[in-house]
């Protein structure tokens, strides 16, 4: 069997940075708390836990006086910073620079909003940690929309500033902005809509779709490796499956099934922005054994 790992798959630079920061801290004093999973990948989290990292929730934060707490690549709500400062916690901030830039952009836009009654609209998954952090930049006065059903919250007679979660699909974002524009025109047919659209999708993410779709065409079977909690993983898996229906979602080598490989010669292995390369390599070794 010929087995190939997609070189473009694996951690994005935001996740690589967060993990490097964690490893650096753990090398110094073996105690580090991380607010939520540092990456949506159980195996990688387990590896870091063995080095001394402890995953905590926001509820645990007030009790961690004097401890070091890492804020992961997704970024945090301003209230989380306040809680940390209030409780004497040392923040190790590993927010991805792309997310940080977006947070600042929304904050600046929010500061202008009061002047012209604009509405800050964020297209993203409600309760997603990144979206929560973005929403916080609007002092919780923004509007989160995840589907057309949520668009009833917008007042179409007023200006709209539209932002998007970094990991959203470009196509869906375009659909959303077009629909908002259509509704604004419907309410005020004689006035050009005061709609500013900020495409804040991370290119580390959106560029992967065409690259992955090209990759999967070359194989009889494709193994897409990702944690099940990863929204990026689930999205990219669907994109791969659209092109090659013989694509299987797995999180670890124990999920491999011999029957998938019967009569197959070429196996492609790829993954999400949260999938470690070492895991894909481990899976390639297991597939090799099945082939033998
Ligand atoms: S997908 Fe992009 S924005 Fe999100 S953590 Fe990775 S590099 Fe940063």
PDB file of C-alpha atoms and ligand atoms in Angstrom:
ATOM      1  CA  UNK A   1       0.000   0.000   0.000  1.00  0.00           C
ATOM      2  CA  UNK A   2       1.192   3.492  -0.809  1.00  0.00           C
ATOM      3  CA  UNK A   3       0.653   5.852   2.151  1.00  0.00           C
ATOM      4  CA  UNK A   4       1.098   9.610   2.054  1.00  0.00           C
ATOM      5  CA  UNK A   5       0.611  12.249   4.757  1.00  0.00           C
ATOM      6  CA  UNK A   6      -0.547  15.673   3.612  1.00  0.00           C
ATOM      7  CA  UNK A   7       2.308  18.066   4.351  1.00  0.00           C
ATOM      8  CA  UNK A   8      -0.071  21.012   4.620  1.00  0.00           C
ATOM      9  CA  UNK A   9      -2.122  19.368   7.402  1.00  0.00           C
ATOM     10  CA  UNK A  10      -1.419  19.756  11.080  1.00  0.00           C
ATOM     11  CA  UNK A  11      -1.275  22.604  13.535  1.00  0.00           C
ATOM     12  CA  UNK A  12      -1.716  26.150  12.318  1.00  0.00           C
ATOM     13  CA  UNK A  13       0.853  28.663  13.565  1.00  0.00           C
ATOM     14  CA  UNK A  14      -1.540  29.921  16.283  1.00  0.00           C
ATOM     15  CA  UNK A  15      -1.728  26.477  17.866  1.00  0.00           C
ATOM     16  CA  UNK A  16       2.002  25.815  17.370  1.00  0.00           C
ATOM     17  CA  UNK A  17       2.707  29.080  19.165  1.00  0.00           C
ATOM     18  CA  UNK A  18       0.374  28.239  22.102  1.00  0.00           C
ATOM     19  CA  UNK A  19       1.946  24.794  22.525  1.00  0.00           C
ATOM     20  CA  UNK A  20       5.467  26.222  22.366  1.00  0.00           C
ATOM     21  CA  UNK A  21       4.558  28.761  25.045  1.00  0.00           C
ATOM     22  CA  UNK A  22       3.139  25.955  27.228  1.00  0.00           C
ATOM     23  CA  UNK A  23       6.202  23.752  26.735  1.00  0.00           C
ATOM     24  CA  UNK A  24       8.521  26.646  27.588  1.00  0.00           C
ATOM     25  CA  UNK A  25       6.629  27.333  30.828  1.00  0.00           C
ATOM     26  CA  UNK A  26       6.477  23.657  31.778  1.00  0.00           C
ATOM     27  CA  UNK A  27      10.216  23.302  31.245  1.00  0.00           C
ATOM     28  CA  UNK A  28      10.745  25.976  33.901  1.00  0.00           C
ATOM     29  CA  UNK A  29       8.483  24.951  36.780  1.00  0.00           C
ATOM     30  CA  UNK A  30       6.309  21.947  35.845  1.00  0.00           C
ATOM     31  CA  UNK A  31       3.091  23.660  36.905  1.00  0.00           C
ATOM     32  CA  UNK A  32       0.830  25.382  34.446  1.00  0.00           C
ATOM     33  CA  UNK A  33      -2.937  25.696  34.247  1.00  0.00           C
ATOM     34  CA  UNK A  34      -4.640  26.040  30.887  1.00  0.00           C
ATOM     35  CA  UNK A  35      -8.092  27.537  30.481  1.00  0.00           C
ATOM     36  CA  UNK A  36      -9.864  24.915  28.351  1.00  0.00           C
ATOM     37  CA  UNK A  37      -8.201  22.434  26.004  1.00  0.00           C
ATOM     38  CA  UNK A  38      -5.104  24.050  24.529  1.00  0.00           C
ATOM     39  CA  UNK A  39      -6.040  22.357  21.259  1.00  0.00           C
ATOM     40  CA  UNK A  40      -9.077  20.243  20.345  1.00  0.00           C
ATOM     41  CA  UNK A  41      -7.054  17.110  20.243  1.00  0.00           C
ATOM     42  CA  UNK A  42      -7.226  14.640  23.087  1.00  0.00           C
ATOM     43  CA  UNK A  43      -3.865  12.983  22.320  1.00  0.00           C
ATOM     44  CA  UNK A  44      -1.947  16.268  22.284  1.00  0.00           C
ATOM     45  CA  UNK A  45      -3.662  17.460  25.471  1.00  0.00           C
ATOM     46  CA  UNK A  46      -2.737  14.169  27.136  1.00  0.00           C
ATOM     47  CA  UNK A  47       0.911  14.609  26.066  1.00  0.00           C
ATOM     48  CA  UNK A  48       1.049  18.074  27.654  1.00  0.00           C
ATOM     49  CA  UNK A  49      -0.751  16.874  30.779  1.00  0.00           C
ATOM     50  CA  UNK A  50       2.043  14.356  31.260  1.00  0.00           C
ATOM     51  CA  UNK A  51       4.458  17.313  31.279  1.00  0.00           C
ATOM     52  CA  UNK A  52       2.456  18.930  34.098  1.00  0.00           C
ATOM     53  CA  UNK A  53      -0.228  21.009  32.398  1.00  0.00           C
ATOM     54  CA  UNK A  54      -3.669  21.007  34.045  1.00  0.00           C
ATOM     55  CA  UNK A  55      -6.807  21.876  32.109  1.00  0.00           C
ATOM     56  CA  UNK A  56      -9.244  24.058  34.044  1.00  0.00           C
ATOM     57  CA  UNK A  57     -12.568  25.780  33.383  1.00  0.00           C
ATOM     58  CA  UNK A  58     -13.516  29.414  33.964  1.00  0.00           C
ATOM     59  CA  UNK A  59     -15.205  28.400  37.238  1.00  0.00           C
ATOM     60  CA  UNK A  60     -11.837  27.209  38.598  1.00  0.00           C
ATOM     61  CA  UNK A  61     -10.099  30.519  37.911  1.00  0.00           C
ATOM     62  CA  UNK A  62     -10.888  32.473  41.127  1.00  0.00           C
ATOM     63  CA  UNK A  63      -9.329  29.713  43.261  1.00  0.00           C
ATOM     64  CA  UNK A  64      -5.954  29.855  41.502  1.00  0.00           C
ATOM     65  CA  UNK A  65      -4.345  32.771  43.275  1.00  0.00           C
ATOM     66  CA  UNK A  66      -0.622  33.000  42.618  1.00  0.00           C
ATOM     67  CA  UNK A  67      -0.709  30.354  39.851  1.00  0.00           C
ATOM     68  CA  UNK A  68       0.159  30.636  36.190  1.00  0.00           C
ATOM     69  CA  UNK A  69      -2.736  30.268  33.776  1.00  0.00           C
ATOM     70  CA  UNK A  70      -2.330  30.005  30.032  1.00  0.00           C
ATOM     71  CA  UNK A  71      -4.908  31.632  27.748  1.00  0.00           C
ATOM     72  CA  UNK A  72      -4.998  29.563  24.589  1.00  0.00           C
ATOM     73  CA  UNK A  73      -4.983  30.614  20.909  1.00  0.00           C
ATOM     74  CA  UNK A  74      -8.783  31.222  20.794  1.00  0.00           C
ATOM     75  CA  UNK A  75      -8.403  34.301  22.999  1.00  0.00           C
ATOM     76  CA  UNK A  76     -10.486  35.292  26.003  1.00  0.00           C
ATOM     77  CA  UNK A  77     -13.333  37.557  27.031  1.00  0.00           C
ATOM     78  CA  UNK A  78     -12.154  40.793  28.772  1.00  0.00           C
ATOM     79  CA  UNK A  79     -13.937  39.592  31.935  1.00  0.00           C
ATOM     80  CA  UNK A  80     -11.543  36.642  32.120  1.00  0.00           C
ATOM     81  CA  UNK A  81      -8.598  39.064  32.291  1.00  0.00           C
ATOM     82  CA  UNK A  82     -10.392  40.997  35.038  1.00  0.00           C
ATOM     83  CA  UNK A  83     -10.986  37.827  37.070  1.00  0.00           C
ATOM     84  CA  UNK A  84      -7.349  36.829  36.664  1.00  0.00           C
ATOM     85  CA  UNK A  85      -6.037  40.258  37.739  1.00  0.00           C
ATOM     86  CA  UNK A  86      -8.426  40.381  40.677  1.00  0.00           C
ATOM     87  CA  UNK A  87      -7.223  37.013  41.943  1.00  0.00           C
ATOM     88  CA  UNK A  88      -3.486  37.568  41.528  1.00  0.00           C
ATOM     89  CA  UNK A  89      -3.105  35.074  38.714  1.00  0.00           C
ATOM     90  CA  UNK A  90      -0.154  35.284  36.323  1.00  0.00           C
ATOM     91  CA  UNK A  91      -1.557  35.246  32.802  1.00  0.00           C
ATOM     92  CA  UNK A  92       0.458  33.449  30.153  1.00  0.00           C
ATOM     93  CA  UNK A  93      -1.259  34.885  27.122  1.00  0.00           C
ATOM     94  CA  UNK A  94      -0.982  32.646  24.050  1.00  0.00           C
ATOM     95  CA  UNK A  95      -3.824  34.268  22.118  1.00  0.00           C
ATOM     96  CA  UNK A  96      -3.170  33.816  18.401  1.00  0.00           C
ATOM     97  CA  UNK A  97      -2.013  37.121  16.831  1.00  0.00           C
ATOM     98  CA  UNK A  98      -4.717  36.774  14.163  1.00  0.00           C
ATOM     99  CA  UNK A  99      -7.433  36.518  16.822  1.00  0.00           C
ATOM    100  CA  UNK A 100      -5.875  39.372  18.780  1.00  0.00           C
ATOM    101  CA  UNK A 101      -5.953  41.601  15.697  1.00  0.00           C
ATOM    102  CA  UNK A 102      -9.609  40.746  15.168  1.00  0.00           C
ATOM    103  CA  UNK A 103     -10.444  41.484  18.815  1.00  0.00           C
ATOM    104  CA  UNK A 104      -8.779  44.901  18.487  1.00  0.00           C
ATOM    105  CA  UNK A 105     -10.598  45.614  15.238  1.00  0.00           C
ATOM    106  CA  UNK A 106     -13.967  44.850  16.829  1.00  0.00           C
ATOM    107  CA  UNK A 107     -13.096  46.956  19.873  1.00  0.00           C
ATOM    108  CA  UNK A 108     -12.155  49.936  17.665  1.00  0.00           C
ATOM    109  CA  UNK A 109     -15.331  49.500  15.641  1.00  0.00           C
ATOM    110  CA  UNK A 110     -17.350  49.304  18.846  1.00  0.00           C
ATOM    111  CA  UNK A 111     -15.841  52.596  20.002  1.00  0.00           C
ATOM    112  CA  UNK A 112     -17.117  54.235  16.803  1.00  0.00           C
ATOM    113  CA  UNK A 113     -20.520  52.582  17.016  1.00  0.00           C
ATOM    114  CA  UNK A 114     -22.015  54.920  19.573  1.00  0.00           C
ATOM    115  CA  UNK A 115     -21.420  57.824  17.188  1.00  0.00           C
ATOM    116  CA  UNK A 116     -23.686  56.470  14.431  1.00  0.00           C
ATOM    117  CA  UNK A 117     -25.777  53.768  16.147  1.00  0.00           C
ATOM    118  CA  UNK A 118     -24.153  50.989  14.134  1.00  0.00           C
ATOM    119  CA  UNK A 119     -24.611  47.392  15.122  1.00  0.00           C
ATOM    120  CA  UNK A 120     -21.644  45.077  15.467  1.00  0.00           C
ATOM    121  CA  UNK A 121     -22.602  41.716  14.009  1.00  0.00           C
ATOM    122  CA  UNK A 122     -20.356  38.694  14.472  1.00  0.00           C
ATOM    123  CA  UNK A 123     -20.921  35.702  12.224  1.00  0.00           C
ATOM    124  CA  UNK A 124     -19.748  32.740  14.279  1.00  0.00           C
ATOM    125  CA  UNK A 125     -20.713  29.805  16.434  1.00  0.00           C
ATOM    126  CA  UNK A 126     -22.429  30.926  19.606  1.00  0.00           C
ATOM    127  CA  UNK A 127     -20.621  29.779  22.782  1.00  0.00           C
ATOM    128  CA  UNK A 128     -17.447  29.076  20.814  1.00  0.00           C
ATOM    129  CA  UNK A 129     -14.565  30.399  22.966  1.00  0.00           C
ATOM    130  CA  UNK A 130     -13.204  32.626  20.192  1.00  0.00           C
ATOM    131  CA  UNK A 131     -16.637  34.125  19.521  1.00  0.00           C
ATOM    132  CA  UNK A 132     -17.113  34.676  23.230  1.00  0.00           C
ATOM    133  CA  UNK A 133     -13.873  36.670  23.308  1.00  0.00           C
ATOM    134  CA  UNK A 134     -14.923  38.701  20.257  1.00  0.00           C
ATOM    135  CA  UNK A 135     -18.346  39.388  21.721  1.00  0.00           C
ATOM    136  CA  UNK A 136     -16.646  40.664  24.870  1.00  0.00           C
ATOM    137  CA  UNK A 137     -15.025  43.440  22.806  1.00  0.00           C
ATOM    138  CA  UNK A 138     -18.514  44.863  22.272  1.00  0.00           C
ATOM    139  CA  UNK A 139     -19.253  44.843  26.017  1.00  0.00           C
ATOM    140  CA  UNK A 140     -21.792  42.147  25.149  1.00  0.00           C
ATOM    141  CA  UNK A 141     -23.786  44.565  22.997  1.00  0.00           C
ATOM    142  CA  UNK A 142     -22.897  42.932  19.686  1.00  0.00           C
ATOM    143  CA  UNK A 143     -25.108  40.502  17.800  1.00  0.00           C
ATOM    144  CA  UNK A 144     -23.920  36.951  17.193  1.00  0.00           C
ATOM    145  CA  UNK A 145     -25.408  35.237  14.154  1.00  0.00           C
ATOM    146  CA  UNK A 146     -24.746  31.639  13.265  1.00  0.00           C
ATOM    147  CA  UNK A 147     -27.507  31.081  10.711  1.00  0.00           C
ATOM    148  CA  UNK A 148     -30.143  33.021   8.768  1.00  0.00           C
ATOM    149  CA  UNK A 149     -32.572  32.311  11.654  1.00  0.00           C
ATOM    150  CA  UNK A 150     -30.533  34.654  13.856  1.00  0.00           C
ATOM    151  CA  UNK A 151     -30.804  37.565  11.420  1.00  0.00           C
ATOM    152  CA  UNK A 152     -34.082  38.716  12.961  1.00  0.00           C
ATOM    153  CA  UNK A 153     -32.002  40.295  15.756  1.00  0.00           C
ATOM    154  CA  UNK A 154     -30.662  42.959  13.371  1.00  0.00           C
ATOM    155  CA  UNK A 155     -32.357  46.311  12.853  1.00  0.00           C
ATOM    156  CA  UNK A 156     -31.980  46.780   9.089  1.00  0.00           C
ATOM    157  CA  UNK A 157     -32.727  50.479   9.221  1.00  0.00           C
ATOM    158  CA  UNK A 158     -29.431  51.047  11.074  1.00  0.00           C
ATOM    159  CA  UNK A 159     -25.795  50.680   9.929  1.00  0.00           C
ATOM    160  CA  UNK A 160     -24.183  47.265  10.278  1.00  0.00           C
ATOM    161  CA  UNK A 161     -20.518  46.332  10.807  1.00  0.00           C
ATOM    162  CA  UNK A 162     -20.097  42.663  10.011  1.00  0.00           C
ATOM    163  CA  UNK A 163     -17.213  40.551  11.330  1.00  0.00           C
ATOM    164  CA  UNK A 164     -16.588  36.824  11.125  1.00  0.00           C
ATOM    165  CA  UNK A 165     -15.036  34.153  13.357  1.00  0.00           C
ATOM    166  CA  UNK A 166     -11.586  33.257  11.975  1.00  0.00           C
ATOM    167  CA  UNK A 167     -12.439  29.640  11.237  1.00  0.00           C
ATOM    168  CA  UNK A 168     -15.715  30.153   9.365  1.00  0.00           C
ATOM    169  CA  UNK A 169     -16.209  29.124   5.761  1.00  0.00           C
ATOM    170  CA  UNK A 170     -15.677  31.875   3.209  1.00  0.00           C
ATOM    171  CA  UNK A 171     -18.698  30.740   1.157  1.00  0.00           C
ATOM    172  CA  UNK A 172     -21.044  30.818   4.143  1.00  0.00           C
ATOM    173  CA  UNK A 173     -19.722  34.240   5.118  1.00  0.00           C
ATOM    174  CA  UNK A 174     -20.434  35.595   1.641  1.00  0.00           C
ATOM    175  CA  UNK A 175     -23.956  34.152   1.785  1.00  0.00           C
ATOM    176  CA  UNK A 176     -24.483  35.807   5.143  1.00  0.00           C
ATOM    177  CA  UNK A 177     -23.223  39.244   4.075  1.00  0.00           C
ATOM    178  CA  UNK A 178     -25.319  39.139   0.892  1.00  0.00           C
ATOM    179  CA  UNK A 179     -28.443  38.269   2.878  1.00  0.00           C
ATOM    180  CA  UNK A 180     -27.858  41.134   5.325  1.00  0.00           C
ATOM    181  CA  UNK A 181     -27.361  43.525   2.415  1.00  0.00           C
ATOM    182  CA  UNK A 182     -30.534  42.229   0.743  1.00  0.00           C
ATOM    183  CA  UNK A 183     -32.565  42.815   3.909  1.00  0.00           C
ATOM    184  CA  UNK A 184     -31.116  46.313   4.344  1.00  0.00           C
ATOM    185  CA  UNK A 185     -32.086  47.178   0.763  1.00  0.00           C
ATOM    186  CA  UNK A 186     -35.571  45.767   1.351  1.00  0.00           C
ATOM    187  CA  UNK A 187     -36.092  48.049   4.361  1.00  0.00           C
ATOM    188  CA  UNK A 188     -34.621  51.162   2.696  1.00  0.00           C
ATOM    189  CA  UNK A 189     -34.838  50.653  -1.091  1.00  0.00           C
ATOM    190  CA  UNK A 190     -33.737  54.196  -1.965  1.00  0.00           C
ATOM    191  CA  UNK A 191     -30.679  54.322   0.268  1.00  0.00           C
ATOM    192  CA  UNK A 192     -27.323  52.634  -0.268  1.00  0.00           C
ATOM    193  CA  UNK A 193     -26.923  50.209   2.700  1.00  0.00           C
ATOM    194  CA  UNK A 194     -24.486  51.398   5.357  1.00  0.00           C
ATOM    195  CA  UNK A 195     -22.906  47.978   5.660  1.00  0.00           C
ATOM    196  CA  UNK A 196     -19.197  47.434   6.276  1.00  0.00           C
ATOM    197  CA  UNK A 197     -18.074  43.843   5.796  1.00  0.00           C
ATOM    198  CA  UNK A 198     -14.782  42.759   7.362  1.00  0.00           C
ATOM    199  CA  UNK A 199     -13.511  39.463   6.037  1.00  0.00           C
ATOM    200  CA  UNK A 200     -11.616  38.323   9.109  1.00  0.00           C
ATOM    201  CA  UNK A 201     -11.372  34.643   8.189  1.00  0.00           C
ATOM    202  CA  UNK A 202      -7.938  33.213   8.889  1.00  0.00           C
ATOM    203  CA  UNK A 203      -6.150  32.240   5.677  1.00  0.00           C
ATOM    204  CA  UNK A 204      -4.342  29.429   7.507  1.00  0.00           C
ATOM    205  CA  UNK A 205      -7.793  27.929   7.609  1.00  0.00           C
ATOM    206  CA  UNK A 206      -9.508  28.934   4.358  1.00  0.00           C
ATOM    207  CA  UNK A 207      -6.471  28.111   2.187  1.00  0.00           C
ATOM    208  CA  UNK A 208      -6.578  24.577   3.500  1.00  0.00           C
ATOM    209  CA  UNK A 209      -9.860  23.745   1.832  1.00  0.00           C
ATOM    210  CA  UNK A 210      -8.651  23.905  -1.803  1.00  0.00           C
ATOM    211  CA  UNK A 211      -5.326  22.296  -0.850  1.00  0.00           C
ATOM    212  CA  UNK A 212      -7.036  19.408   0.955  1.00  0.00           C
ATOM    213  CA  UNK A 213      -9.608  18.922  -1.787  1.00  0.00           C
ATOM    214  CA  UNK A 214      -6.771  18.605  -4.286  1.00  0.00           C
ATOM    215  CA  UNK A 215      -4.902  16.180  -2.006  1.00  0.00           C
ATOM    216  CA  UNK A 216      -7.816  13.761  -1.457  1.00  0.00           C
ATOM    217  CA  UNK A 217      -8.469  13.227  -5.178  1.00  0.00           C
ATOM    218  CA  UNK A 218      -5.257  11.181  -5.463  1.00  0.00           C
ATOM    219  CA  UNK A 219      -6.218   8.351  -3.084  1.00  0.00           C
ATOM    220  CA  UNK A 220      -8.446   5.272  -2.957  1.00  0.00           C
ATOM    221  CA  UNK A 221      -9.092   5.965   0.699  1.00  0.00           C
ATOM    222  CA  UNK A 222      -8.478   8.983   2.897  1.00  0.00           C
ATOM    223  CA  UNK A 223      -8.094   9.055   6.677  1.00  0.00           C
ATOM    224  CA  UNK A 224      -9.015  12.412   8.125  1.00  0.00           C
ATOM    225  CA  UNK A 225      -7.506  12.703  11.605  1.00  0.00           C
ATOM    226  CA  UNK A 226      -9.006  15.115  14.122  1.00  0.00           C
ATOM    227  CA  UNK A 227     -10.459  15.473  17.580  1.00  0.00           C
ATOM    228  CA  UNK A 228     -14.253  15.115  17.510  1.00  0.00           C
ATOM    229  CA  UNK A 229     -14.743  18.411  19.372  1.00  0.00           C
ATOM    230  CA  UNK A 230     -12.893  20.422  16.721  1.00  0.00           C
ATOM    231  CA  UNK A 231     -15.280  22.503  14.608  1.00  0.00           C
ATOM    232  CA  UNK A 232     -12.432  23.110  12.166  1.00  0.00           C
ATOM    233  CA  UNK A 233     -11.910  19.330  11.962  1.00  0.00           C
ATOM    234  CA  UNK A 234     -15.559  18.567  11.313  1.00  0.00           C
ATOM    235  CA  UNK A 235     -15.750  21.283   8.668  1.00  0.00           C
ATOM    236  CA  UNK A 236     -12.596  20.182   6.811  1.00  0.00           C
ATOM    237  CA  UNK A 237     -13.663  16.540   6.983  1.00  0.00           C
ATOM    238  CA  UNK A 238     -16.937  17.393   5.220  1.00  0.00           C
ATOM    239  CA  UNK A 239     -14.999  19.292   2.558  1.00  0.00           C
ATOM    240  CA  UNK A 240     -12.768  16.251   1.947  1.00  0.00           C
ATOM    241  CA  UNK A 241     -15.696  13.855   1.874  1.00  0.00           C
ATOM    242  CA  UNK A 242     -17.472  15.989  -0.729  1.00  0.00           C
ATOM    243  CA  UNK A 243     -14.580  15.293  -3.099  1.00  0.00           C
ATOM    244  CA  UNK A 244     -13.616  11.775  -2.035  1.00  0.00           C
ATOM    245  CA  UNK A 245     -16.516   9.805  -0.460  1.00  0.00           C
ATOM    246  CA  UNK A 246     -14.044   7.178   0.791  1.00  0.00           C
ATOM    247  CA  UNK A 247     -12.879   9.588   3.515  1.00  0.00           C
ATOM    248  CA  UNK A 248     -13.044   8.381   7.123  1.00  0.00           C
ATOM    249  CA  UNK A 249     -12.923  10.520  10.260  1.00  0.00           C
ATOM    250  CA  UNK A 250     -10.702   9.079  12.971  1.00  0.00           C
ATOM    251  CA  UNK A 251      -9.217  10.475  16.173  1.00  0.00           C
ATOM    252  CA  UNK A 252      -6.687   7.746  16.912  1.00  0.00           C
ATOM    253  CA  UNK A 253      -5.168   4.632  15.379  1.00  0.00           C
ATOM    254  CA  UNK A 254      -7.438   2.333  17.447  1.00  0.00           C
ATOM    255  CA  UNK A 255     -10.372   3.399  15.252  1.00  0.00           C
ATOM    256  CA  UNK A 256      -8.857   1.982  12.054  1.00  0.00           C
ATOM    257  CA  UNK A 257     -10.885  -0.822  10.445  1.00  0.00           C
ATOM    258  CA  UNK A 258      -9.194  -3.442   8.249  1.00  0.00           C
ATOM    259  CA  UNK A 259     -12.206  -3.633   5.957  1.00  0.00           C
ATOM    260  CA  UNK A 260     -11.627  -0.034   4.768  1.00  0.00           C
ATOM    261  CA  UNK A 261      -8.338  -1.043   3.159  1.00  0.00           C
ATOM    262  CA  UNK A 262      -9.454  -4.188   1.309  1.00  0.00           C
ATOM    263  CA  UNK A 263      -8.532  -3.869  -2.346  1.00  0.00           C
ATOM    264  CA  UNK A 264      -7.161  -0.350  -1.804  1.00  0.00           C
ATOM    265  CA  UNK A 265      -3.713   0.695  -2.947  1.00  0.00           C
ATOM    266  CA  UNK A 266      -3.322   4.380  -2.169  1.00  0.00           C
ATOM    267  CA  UNK A 267      -4.041   5.824   1.277  1.00  0.00           C
ATOM    268  CA  UNK A 268      -3.974   9.550   2.020  1.00  0.00           C
ATOM    269  CA  UNK A 269      -3.740  10.876   5.575  1.00  0.00           C
ATOM    270  CA  UNK A 270      -4.656  14.447   6.416  1.00  0.00           C
ATOM    271  CA  UNK A 271      -6.096  16.420   9.302  1.00  0.00           C
ATOM    272  CA  UNK A 272      -7.303  19.634  10.845  1.00  0.00           C
ATOM    273  CA  UNK A 273      -5.444  22.693  12.127  1.00  0.00           C
ATOM    274  CA  UNK A 274      -5.559  21.017  15.560  1.00  0.00           C
ATOM    275  CA  UNK A 275      -4.104  17.660  14.471  1.00  0.00           C
ATOM    276  CA  UNK A 276      -0.509  16.972  15.528  1.00  0.00           C
ATOM    277  CA  UNK A 277       1.850  15.657  12.860  1.00  0.00           C
ATOM    278  CA  UNK A 278       3.126  12.959  15.230  1.00  0.00           C
ATOM    279  CA  UNK A 279      -0.405  11.515  15.420  1.00  0.00           C
ATOM    280  CA  UNK A 280      -0.749  11.327  11.644  1.00  0.00           C
ATOM    281  CA  UNK A 281       2.666   9.623  11.504  1.00  0.00           C
ATOM    282  CA  UNK A 282       1.569   7.100  14.133  1.00  0.00           C
ATOM    283  CA  UNK A 283      -1.555   6.344  12.124  1.00  0.00           C
ATOM    284  CA  UNK A 284       0.533   5.935   8.957  1.00  0.00           C
ATOM    285  CA  UNK A 285       2.641   3.307  10.798  1.00  0.00           C
ATOM    286  CA  UNK A 286      -0.495   1.398  11.842  1.00  0.00           C
ATOM    287  CA  UNK A 287      -1.874   1.493   8.294  1.00  0.00           C
ATOM    288  CA  UNK A 288       1.482   0.176   7.088  1.00  0.00           C
ATOM    289  CA  UNK A 289       1.106  -2.796   9.450  1.00  0.00           C
ATOM    290  CA  UNK A 290      -2.420  -3.484   8.178  1.00  0.00           C
ATOM    291  CA  UNK A 291      -1.052  -3.393   4.607  1.00  0.00           C
ATOM    292  CA  UNK A 292       1.596  -5.978   5.473  1.00  0.00           C
TER     293      UNK A 292
HETATM  294  S1  LIG B   1      -6.764  28.974  12.649  1.00  0.00           S
HETATM  295 FE1  LIG B   1      -5.756  30.967  12.273  1.00  0.00          FE
HETATM  296  S2  LIG B   1      -6.696  32.340  13.757  1.00  0.00           S
HETATM  297 FE2  LIG B   1      -7.143  30.285  14.480  1.00  0.00          FE
HETATM  298  S3  LIG B   1      -5.460  29.818  15.868  1.00  0.00           S
HETATM  299 FE3  LIG B   1      -4.862  29.060  13.858  1.00  0.00          FE
HETATM  300  S4  LIG B   1      -3.640  30.716  12.941  1.00  0.00           S
HETATM  301 FE4  LIG B   1      -4.803  31.572  14.653  1.00  0.00          FE
END
